[in-house]
Coordinates of C-alpha atoms and ligand atoms in Angstrom, one line a residue:
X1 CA -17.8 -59.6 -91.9
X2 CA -15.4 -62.1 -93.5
X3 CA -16.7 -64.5 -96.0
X4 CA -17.4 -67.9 -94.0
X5 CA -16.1 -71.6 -95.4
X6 CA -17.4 -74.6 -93.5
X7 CA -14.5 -76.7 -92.7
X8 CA -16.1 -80.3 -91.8
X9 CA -13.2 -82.1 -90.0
X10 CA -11.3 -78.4 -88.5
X11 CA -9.9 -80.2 -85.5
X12 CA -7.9 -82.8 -87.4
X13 CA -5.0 -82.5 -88.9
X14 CA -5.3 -81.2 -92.2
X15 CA -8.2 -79.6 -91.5
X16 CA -6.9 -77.5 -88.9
X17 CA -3.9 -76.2 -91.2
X18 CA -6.5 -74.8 -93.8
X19 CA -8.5 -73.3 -91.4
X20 CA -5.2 -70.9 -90.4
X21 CA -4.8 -70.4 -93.9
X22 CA -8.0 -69.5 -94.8
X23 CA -8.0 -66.8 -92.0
X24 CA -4.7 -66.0 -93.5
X25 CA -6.3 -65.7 -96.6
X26 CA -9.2 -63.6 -94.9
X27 CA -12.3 -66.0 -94.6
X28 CA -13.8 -66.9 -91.3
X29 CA -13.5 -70.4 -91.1
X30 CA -16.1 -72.7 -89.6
X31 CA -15.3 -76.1 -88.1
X32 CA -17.6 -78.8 -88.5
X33 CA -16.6 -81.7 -86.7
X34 CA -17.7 -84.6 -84.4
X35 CA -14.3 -85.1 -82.3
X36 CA -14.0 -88.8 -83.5
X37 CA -10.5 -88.0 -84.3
X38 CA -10.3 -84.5 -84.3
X39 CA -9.8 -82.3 -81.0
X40 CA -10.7 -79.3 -79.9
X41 CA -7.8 -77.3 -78.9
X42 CA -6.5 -77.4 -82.8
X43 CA -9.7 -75.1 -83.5
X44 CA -8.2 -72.1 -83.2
X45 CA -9.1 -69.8 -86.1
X46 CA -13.2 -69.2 -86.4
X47 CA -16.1 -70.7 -84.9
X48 CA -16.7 -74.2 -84.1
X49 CA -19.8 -76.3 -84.5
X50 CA -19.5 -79.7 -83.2
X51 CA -21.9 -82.8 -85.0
X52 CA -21.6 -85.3 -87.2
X53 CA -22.2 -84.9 -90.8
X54 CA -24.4 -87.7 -90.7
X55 CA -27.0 -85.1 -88.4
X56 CA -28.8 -83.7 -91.2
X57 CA -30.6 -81.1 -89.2
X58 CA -27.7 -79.7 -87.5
X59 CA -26.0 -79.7 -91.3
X60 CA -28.9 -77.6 -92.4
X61 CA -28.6 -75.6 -89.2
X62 CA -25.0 -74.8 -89.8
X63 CA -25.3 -73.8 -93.5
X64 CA -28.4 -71.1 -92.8
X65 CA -26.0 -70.3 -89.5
X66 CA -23.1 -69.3 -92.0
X67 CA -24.4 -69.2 -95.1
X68 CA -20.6 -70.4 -96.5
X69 CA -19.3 -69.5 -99.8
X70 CA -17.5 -72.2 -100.0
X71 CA -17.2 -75.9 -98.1
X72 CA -13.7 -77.7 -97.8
X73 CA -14.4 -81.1 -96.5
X74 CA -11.6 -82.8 -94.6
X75 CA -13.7 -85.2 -92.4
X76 CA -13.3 -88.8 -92.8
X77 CA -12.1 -92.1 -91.5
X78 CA -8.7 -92.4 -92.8
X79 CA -6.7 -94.9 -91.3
X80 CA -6.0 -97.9 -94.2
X81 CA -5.6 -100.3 -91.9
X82 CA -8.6 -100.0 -90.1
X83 CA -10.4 -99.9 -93.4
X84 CA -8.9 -103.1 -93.7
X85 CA -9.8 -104.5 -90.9
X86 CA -13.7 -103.2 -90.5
X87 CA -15.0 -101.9 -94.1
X88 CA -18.7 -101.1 -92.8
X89 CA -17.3 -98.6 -90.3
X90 CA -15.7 -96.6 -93.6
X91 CA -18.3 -97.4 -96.2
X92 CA -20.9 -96.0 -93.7
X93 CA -19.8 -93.2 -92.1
X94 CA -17.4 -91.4 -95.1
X95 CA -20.2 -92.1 -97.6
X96 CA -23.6 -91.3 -95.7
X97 CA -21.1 -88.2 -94.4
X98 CA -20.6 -86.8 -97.9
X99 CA -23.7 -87.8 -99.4
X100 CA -25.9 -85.6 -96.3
X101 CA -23.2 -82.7 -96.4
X102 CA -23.8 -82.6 -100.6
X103 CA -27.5 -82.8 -99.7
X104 CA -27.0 -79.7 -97.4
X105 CA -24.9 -77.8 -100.1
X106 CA -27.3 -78.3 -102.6
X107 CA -30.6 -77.2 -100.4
X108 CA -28.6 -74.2 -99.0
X109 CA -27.4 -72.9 -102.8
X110 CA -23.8 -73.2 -101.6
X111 CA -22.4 -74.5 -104.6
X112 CA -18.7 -74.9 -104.7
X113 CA -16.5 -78.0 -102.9
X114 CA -13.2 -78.2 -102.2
X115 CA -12.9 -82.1 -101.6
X116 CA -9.9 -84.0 -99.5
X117 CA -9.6 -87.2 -101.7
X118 CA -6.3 -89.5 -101.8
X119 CA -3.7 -91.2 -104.0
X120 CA -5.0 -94.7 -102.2
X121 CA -7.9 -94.1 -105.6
X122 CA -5.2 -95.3 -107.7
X123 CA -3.7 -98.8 -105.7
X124 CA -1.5 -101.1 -107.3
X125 CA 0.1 -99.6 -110.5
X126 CA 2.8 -101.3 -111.1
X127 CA 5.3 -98.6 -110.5
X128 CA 4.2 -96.4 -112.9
X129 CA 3.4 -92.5 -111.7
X130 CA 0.0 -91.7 -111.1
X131 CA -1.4 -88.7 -112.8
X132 CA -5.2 -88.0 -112.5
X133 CA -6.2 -90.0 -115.6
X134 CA -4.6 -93.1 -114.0
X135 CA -7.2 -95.9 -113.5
X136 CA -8.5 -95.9 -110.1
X137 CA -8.1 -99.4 -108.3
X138 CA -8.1 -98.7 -105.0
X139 CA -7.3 -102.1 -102.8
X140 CA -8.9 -100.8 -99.2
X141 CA -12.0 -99.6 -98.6
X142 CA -10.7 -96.0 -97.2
X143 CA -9.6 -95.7 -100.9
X144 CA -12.4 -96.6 -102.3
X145 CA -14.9 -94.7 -100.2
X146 CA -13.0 -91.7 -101.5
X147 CA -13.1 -93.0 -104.6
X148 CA -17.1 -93.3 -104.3
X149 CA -17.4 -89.6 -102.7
X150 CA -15.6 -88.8 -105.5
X151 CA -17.9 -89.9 -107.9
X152 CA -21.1 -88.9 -105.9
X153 CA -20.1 -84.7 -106.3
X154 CA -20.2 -85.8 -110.1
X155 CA -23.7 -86.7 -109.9
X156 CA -24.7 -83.8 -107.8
X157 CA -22.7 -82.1 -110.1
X158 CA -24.8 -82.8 -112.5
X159 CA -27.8 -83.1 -110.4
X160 CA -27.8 -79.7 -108.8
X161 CA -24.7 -77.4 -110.1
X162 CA -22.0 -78.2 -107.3
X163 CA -18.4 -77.7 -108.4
X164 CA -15.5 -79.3 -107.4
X165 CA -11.9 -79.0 -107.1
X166 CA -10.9 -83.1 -106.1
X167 CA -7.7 -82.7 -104.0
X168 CA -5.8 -86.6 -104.3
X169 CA -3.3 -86.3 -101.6
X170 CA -0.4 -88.2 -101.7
X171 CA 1.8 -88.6 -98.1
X172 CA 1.0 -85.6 -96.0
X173 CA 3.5 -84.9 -93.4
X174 CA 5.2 -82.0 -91.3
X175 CA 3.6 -79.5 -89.1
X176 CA 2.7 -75.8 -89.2
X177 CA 6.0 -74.0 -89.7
X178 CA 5.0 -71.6 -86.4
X179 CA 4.2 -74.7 -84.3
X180 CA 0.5 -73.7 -83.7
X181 CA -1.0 -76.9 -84.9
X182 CA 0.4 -80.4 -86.1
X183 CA -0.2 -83.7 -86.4
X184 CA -2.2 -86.2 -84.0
X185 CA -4.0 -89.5 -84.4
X186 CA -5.2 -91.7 -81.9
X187 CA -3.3 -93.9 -82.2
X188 CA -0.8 -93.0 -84.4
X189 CA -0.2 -94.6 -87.3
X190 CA 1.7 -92.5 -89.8
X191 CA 5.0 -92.9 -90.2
X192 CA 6.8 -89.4 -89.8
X193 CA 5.4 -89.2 -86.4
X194 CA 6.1 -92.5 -85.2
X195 CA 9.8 -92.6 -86.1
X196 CA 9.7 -89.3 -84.3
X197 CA 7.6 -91.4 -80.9
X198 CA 10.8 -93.4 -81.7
X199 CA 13.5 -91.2 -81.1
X200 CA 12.2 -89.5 -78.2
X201 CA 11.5 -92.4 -76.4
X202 CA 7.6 -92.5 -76.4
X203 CA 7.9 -95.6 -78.0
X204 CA 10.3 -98.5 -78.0
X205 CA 10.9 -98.3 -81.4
X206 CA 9.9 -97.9 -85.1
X207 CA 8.3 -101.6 -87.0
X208 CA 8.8 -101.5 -91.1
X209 CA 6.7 -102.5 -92.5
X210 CA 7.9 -105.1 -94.6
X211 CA 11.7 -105.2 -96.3
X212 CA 10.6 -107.5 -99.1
X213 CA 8.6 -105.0 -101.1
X214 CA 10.2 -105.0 -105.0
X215 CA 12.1 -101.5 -104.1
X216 CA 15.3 -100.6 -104.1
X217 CA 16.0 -100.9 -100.7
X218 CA 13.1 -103.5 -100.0
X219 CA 11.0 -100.4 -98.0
X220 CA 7.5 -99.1 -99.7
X221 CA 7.6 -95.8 -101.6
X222 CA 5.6 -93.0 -100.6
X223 CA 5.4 -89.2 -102.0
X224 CA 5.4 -86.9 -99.0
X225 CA 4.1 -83.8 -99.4
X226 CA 4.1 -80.8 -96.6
X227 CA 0.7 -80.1 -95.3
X228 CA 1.2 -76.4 -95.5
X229 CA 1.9 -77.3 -99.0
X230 CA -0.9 -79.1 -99.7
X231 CA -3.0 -76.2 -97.7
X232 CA -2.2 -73.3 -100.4
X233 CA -3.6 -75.7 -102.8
X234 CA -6.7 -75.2 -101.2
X235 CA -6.4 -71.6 -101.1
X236 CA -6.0 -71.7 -105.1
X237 CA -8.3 -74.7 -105.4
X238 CA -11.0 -72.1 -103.6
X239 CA -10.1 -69.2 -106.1
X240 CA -10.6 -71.7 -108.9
X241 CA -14.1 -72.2 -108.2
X242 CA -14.9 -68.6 -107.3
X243 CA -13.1 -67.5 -110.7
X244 CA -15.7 -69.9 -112.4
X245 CA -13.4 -72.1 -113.9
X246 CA -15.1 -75.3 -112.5
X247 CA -15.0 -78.8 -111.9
X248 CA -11.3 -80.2 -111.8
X249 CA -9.0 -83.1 -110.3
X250 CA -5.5 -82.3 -109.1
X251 CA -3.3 -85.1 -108.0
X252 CA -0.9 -83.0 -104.9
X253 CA 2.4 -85.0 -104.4
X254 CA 6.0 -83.9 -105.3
X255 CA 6.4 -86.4 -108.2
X256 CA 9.6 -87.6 -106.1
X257 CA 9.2 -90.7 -103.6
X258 CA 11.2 -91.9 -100.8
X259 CA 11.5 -95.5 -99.4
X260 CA 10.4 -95.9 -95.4
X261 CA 14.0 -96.2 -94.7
X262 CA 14.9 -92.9 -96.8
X263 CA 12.6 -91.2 -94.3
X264 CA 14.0 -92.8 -91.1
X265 CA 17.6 -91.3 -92.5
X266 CA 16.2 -87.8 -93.0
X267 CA 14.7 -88.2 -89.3
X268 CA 18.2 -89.0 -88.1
X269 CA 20.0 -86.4 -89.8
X270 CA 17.4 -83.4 -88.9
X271 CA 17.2 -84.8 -85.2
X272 CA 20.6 -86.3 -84.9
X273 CA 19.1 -89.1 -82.9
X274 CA 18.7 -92.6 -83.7
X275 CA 15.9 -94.1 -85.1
X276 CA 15.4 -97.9 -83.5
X277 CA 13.9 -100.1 -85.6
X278 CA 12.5 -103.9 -85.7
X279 CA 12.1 -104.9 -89.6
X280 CA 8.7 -106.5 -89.1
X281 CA 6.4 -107.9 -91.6
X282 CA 4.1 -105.9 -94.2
X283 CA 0.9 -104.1 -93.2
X284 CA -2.5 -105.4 -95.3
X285 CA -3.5 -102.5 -97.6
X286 CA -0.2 -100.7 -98.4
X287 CA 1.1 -100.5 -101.8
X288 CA 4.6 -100.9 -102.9
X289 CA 5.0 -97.2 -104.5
X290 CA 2.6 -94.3 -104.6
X291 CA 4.3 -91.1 -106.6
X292 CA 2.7 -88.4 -108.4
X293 CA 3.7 -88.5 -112.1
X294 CA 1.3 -85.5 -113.0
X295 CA 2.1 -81.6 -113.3
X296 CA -1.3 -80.9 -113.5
X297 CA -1.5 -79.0 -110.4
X298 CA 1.5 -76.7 -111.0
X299 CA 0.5 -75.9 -115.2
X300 CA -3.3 -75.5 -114.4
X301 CA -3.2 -74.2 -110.6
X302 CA 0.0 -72.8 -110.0
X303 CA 0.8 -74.8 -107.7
X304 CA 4.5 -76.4 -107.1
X305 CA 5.3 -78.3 -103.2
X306 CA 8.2 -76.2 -101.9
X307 CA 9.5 -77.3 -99.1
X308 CA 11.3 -81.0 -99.1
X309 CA 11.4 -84.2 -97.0
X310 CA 13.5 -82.8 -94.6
X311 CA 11.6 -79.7 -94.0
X312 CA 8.9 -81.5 -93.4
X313 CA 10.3 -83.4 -90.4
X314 CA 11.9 -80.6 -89.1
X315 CA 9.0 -78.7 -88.6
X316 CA 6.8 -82.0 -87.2
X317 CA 10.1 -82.2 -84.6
X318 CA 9.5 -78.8 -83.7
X319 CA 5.7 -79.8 -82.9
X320 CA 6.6 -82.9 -81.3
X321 CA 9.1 -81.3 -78.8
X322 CA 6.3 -78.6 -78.0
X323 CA 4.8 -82.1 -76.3
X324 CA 1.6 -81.2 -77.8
X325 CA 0.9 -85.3 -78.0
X326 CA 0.1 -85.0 -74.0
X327 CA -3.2 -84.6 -74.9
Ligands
UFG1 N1 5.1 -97.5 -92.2 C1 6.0 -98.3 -91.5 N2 5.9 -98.4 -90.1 C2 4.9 -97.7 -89.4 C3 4.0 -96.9 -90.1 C4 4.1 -96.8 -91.5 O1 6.9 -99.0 -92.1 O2 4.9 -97.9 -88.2 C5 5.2 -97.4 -93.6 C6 4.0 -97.9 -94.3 O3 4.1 -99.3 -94.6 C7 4.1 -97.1 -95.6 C8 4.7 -95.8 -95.2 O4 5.4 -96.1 -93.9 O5 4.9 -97.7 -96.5 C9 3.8 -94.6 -95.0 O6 2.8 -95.1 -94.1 P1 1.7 -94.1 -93.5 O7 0.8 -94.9 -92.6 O8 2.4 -92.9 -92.9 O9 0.9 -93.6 -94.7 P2 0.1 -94.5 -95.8 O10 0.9 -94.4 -97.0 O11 -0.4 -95.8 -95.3 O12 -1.3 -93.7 -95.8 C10 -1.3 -92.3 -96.1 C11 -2.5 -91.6 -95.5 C12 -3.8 -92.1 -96.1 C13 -3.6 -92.1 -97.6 C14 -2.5 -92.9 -98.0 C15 -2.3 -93.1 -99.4 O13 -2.5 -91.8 -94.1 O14 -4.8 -91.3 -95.7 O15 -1.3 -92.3 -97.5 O16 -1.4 -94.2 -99.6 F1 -4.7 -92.6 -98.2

């Protein structure tokens, strides 16, 4: 019987991509997740338990169910805006979340974490790139209740032996290069997918957000990294911990940014469609740049993002032609 990892938030995006690698990699992998954002038809790869972290006895339930070696916990709120807009929602649900599934780790002796935490730690920099001893300012509350997760696996750390390999994401984007699972929010707000709703029609057309940001071309600047990526840094984040080398912070990102406008141009060229766009105003909560400086990840880990921008929305056209939005 394969080794199982609980995978809290399987049916969302990310999470969905490292449960087919970790079947790849030869561990069952167990979905944990509520459905708030997540669906069922991406769990495709292992069991699935549905509940919310915050249902203590079903968390206990799954762990003596499973007894994982390892949990890699993906489920969260994590639309910025939103976390804007209602804090509470985010403070209370991705905190009481972690704290109940680090509770149910520690009683069940499962001890090692592989943690989904984000660049949105660092906010407002000034331009500078980010590596993991960068200040963390975050200016929403998504990015701050990561930030707080992230400091609550160092107390049970301390409290109870749990290691952790702390994943800070920077733009994740693209789609399973077989087309088996992609990207899906309700509703969408990411960008690669939208400009791709653009250009097929689904919706009128792509807003920027802002043109006055202090960028080259006036567009914010993200890092975009390809989930499946991102995904084998989990693999190696897992065979950190089970190689004993311990608790560690990776920044993923490419190091290399692009503007919002960089990204419609890469859609156009892959797709050879046009994107429409309305240049609206800015969206409360987004920072003008957010780009890895750090090599951390590739000297200590091994791991170096492969594929580029392009890549990235080719594959997430592939997904969004398969129609798999009519859900
Ligand atoms: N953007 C637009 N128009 C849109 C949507 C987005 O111009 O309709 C812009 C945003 O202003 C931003 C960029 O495109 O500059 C990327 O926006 P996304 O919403 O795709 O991504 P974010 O950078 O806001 O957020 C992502 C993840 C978060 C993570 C964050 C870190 O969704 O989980 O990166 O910044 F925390």
């Amino acid at each position: 019987m394969a080794e199982a990892v609980l995978v809290t938030g399987g049916a969302g995006y990310i999470g969905s991509h490292a449960c087919k690698a970790l079947k790849a990699a030869g561990y069952l992998p167990v979905t944990c997740d509520d459905l708030t954002t997540g669906w069922a038809d991406a769990v495709k790869f292992g069991p699935f338990e549905q509940g919310a972290l915050e249902n203590r006895a079903w968390l206990d339930a799954v762990f003596a169910r499973w007894q994982p070696v390892a949990v890699m916990h993906f489920a969260a709120l994590s639309d910025v805006g939103q976390s804007v807009r209602d804090p509470g929602l985010y403070w209370r649900r991705n905190i009481a979340g972690a704290a109940n599934l680090l509770d149910a780790m520690s009683v069940a002796g499962c001890r090692h974490l592989v943690f989904s935490s984000t660049c949105a730690v660092y906010g407002e920099q000034d331009g500078v790139l980010l590596d993991e001893t960068s200040p963390r300012r975050p200016i929403n509350a998504y990015g701050a209740s990561k930030a707080a997760i992230e400091d609550m696996i160092g107390n049970f750390s301390a409290a109870c032996g749990i290691e952790a390999v702390i994943f800070r994401y920077f733009n994740v984007a693209g789609a399973d290069p077989e087309a088996e699972i992609g990207e899906f929010h309700r509703p969408e707000t990411h960008l690669v997918p939208l400009v791709l709703d653009a250009i097929s029609g689904r919706r009128p057309a792509l807003t920027i957000f802002g043109t006055d940001y202090d960028t080259p071309d006036g567009t914010c600047i993200r890092d975009y990294v390809h989930v499946a990526d991102l995904i084998e840094a989990h693999i190696s984040g897992l065979d950190w911990l089970r190689a004993g080398r311990g608790n560690a912070v990776f920044n993923l990102g490419s190091g290399r940014g692009y503007s919002v406008r960089e990204v419609i141009e890469a859609a156009e060229k892959v797709t050879g469609e046009t994107v429409p766009v309305i240049e609206g105003s800015r969206r409360p909560g987004d920072c003008t740049r957010l780009v890895s400086g750090s090599r951390k990840a590739e000297d200590e880990l091994g791991w170096r993002p492969r594929r580029l921008l392009e890549e990235m929305i080719a594959d997430a056209w592939r997904w969004h032609q398969r129609g798999a939005y009519r859900r």
